[in-house]
Amino acid sequence: MSKKNSHSTTDGNIDTDFIEDEEIKTEEYSQDKIKKIRQEKDEAIKAKRQCLEDLQKAKADFVNMRKRDEQDKERFIKSANEKLVSEIIPLLDSFDLALHESFWTDKPEIKKGVDQIHNRFKQILENHGVQIHNPLGEIFDPNKQEAISMEETKKEDEDHKISEVIQRGYELNGKIIRSAKVKIKTFIK
């Protein structure tokens, strides 16, 4: 006994309507499948772009963080240097005073040794970015100097010129650590 093909008609012919329906269903299924695959592809591309964006943001944040850390480190070092220089300045002032005393007249060898130590201190500070300001003869600059006293002059070209440096000024990496204390000339007609 033979089984009848379920897709054939009673007279034994093949049901073409069924085949067309199947082809339509297959075509619709294929189009749905293609549409679904395209959607998945679009979503994957979108996810990839988002991941790439997130990675680029994370990389930029990391680079910025490293820059901030370096800047913080530099500020810390400058601050530490500034504190150290501020503590050494009075020592240099003491050397300046000691070297100008008449005590050294009969002890030139000792004065020479003290002067060498004093110069070495100044050299070390200069090697580490410290600038020593001795503005004698310069025009007074209130941003860098502090006027302690004034003296009159009859020469107009000496007006506001520094006639004496009471205490030198110090600058570290472009920042004034201590203003020079000076005496300035004032023109009187």
PDB file of N, CA and C in Angstrom, residues 115-125 127:
ATOM      1  N   ASP A 115      83.523  83.407  53.181  1.00  0.00           N
ATOM      2  CA  ASP A 115      83.026  83.925  51.899  1.00  0.00           C
ATOM      3  C   ASP A 115      82.848  82.785  50.892  1.00  0.00           C
ATOM      4  N   GLN A 116      83.754  81.825  50.883  1.00  0.00           N
ATOM      5  CA  GLN A 116      83.636  80.676  49.981  1.00  0.00           C
ATOM      6  C   GLN A 116      82.391  79.842  50.321  1.00  0.00           C
ATOM      7  N   ILE A 117      82.145  79.635  51.612  1.00  0.00           N
ATOM      8  CA  ILE A 117      80.939  78.890  52.030  1.00  0.00           C
ATOM      9  C   ILE A 117      79.689  79.653  51.607  1.00  0.00           C
ATOM     10  N   HIS A 118      79.694  80.954  51.814  1.00  0.00           N
ATOM     11  CA  HIS A 118      78.573  81.821  51.430  1.00  0.00           C
ATOM     12  C   HIS A 118      78.314  81.733  49.924  1.00  0.00           C
ATOM     13  N   ASN A 119      79.371  81.811  49.138  1.00  0.00           N
ATOM     14  CA  ASN A 119      79.235  81.730  47.672  1.00  0.00           C
ATOM     15  C   ASN A 119      78.738  80.355  47.239  1.00  0.00           C
ATOM     16  N   ARG A 120      79.180  79.316  47.931  1.00  0.00           N
ATOM     17  CA  ARG A 120      78.727  77.960  47.603  1.00  0.00           C
ATOM     18  C   ARG A 120      77.224  77.819  47.870  1.00  0.00           C
ATOM     19  N   PHE A 121      76.745  78.364  48.974  1.00  0.00           N
ATOM     20  CA  PHE A 121      75.304  78.359  49.272  1.00  0.00           C
ATOM     21  C   PHE A 121      74.528  79.044  48.147  1.00  0.00           C
ATOM     22  N   LYS A 122      75.003  80.209  47.735  1.00  0.00           N
ATOM     23  CA  LYS A 122      74.321  80.948  46.669  1.00  0.00           C
ATOM     24  C   LYS A 122      74.327  80.150  45.364  1.00  0.00           C
ATOM     25  N   GLN A 123      75.457  79.521  45.070  1.00  0.00           N
ATOM     26  CA  GLN A 123      75.566  78.723  43.841  1.00  0.00           C
ATOM     27  C   GLN A 123      74.592  77.542  43.850  1.00  0.00           C
ATOM     28  N   ILE A 124      74.483  76.872  44.972  1.00  0.00           N
ATOM     29  CA  ILE A 124      73.551  75.736  45.092  1.00  0.00           C
ATOM     30  C   ILE A 124      72.118  76.212  44.864  1.00  0.00           C
ATOM     31  N   LEU A 125      71.752  77.318  45.480  1.00  0.00           N
ATOM     32  CA  LEU A 125      70.406  77.858  45.304  1.00  0.00           C
ATOM     33  C   LEU A 125      70.149  78.242  43.849  1.00  0.00           C
ATOM     34  N   ASN A 127      71.544  76.978  41.239  1.00  0.00           N
ATOM     35  CA  ASN A 127      71.435  75.727  40.468  1.00  0.00           C
ATOM     36  C   ASN A 127      70.043  75.112  40.575  1.00  0.00           C
TER      37      ASN A 127
END
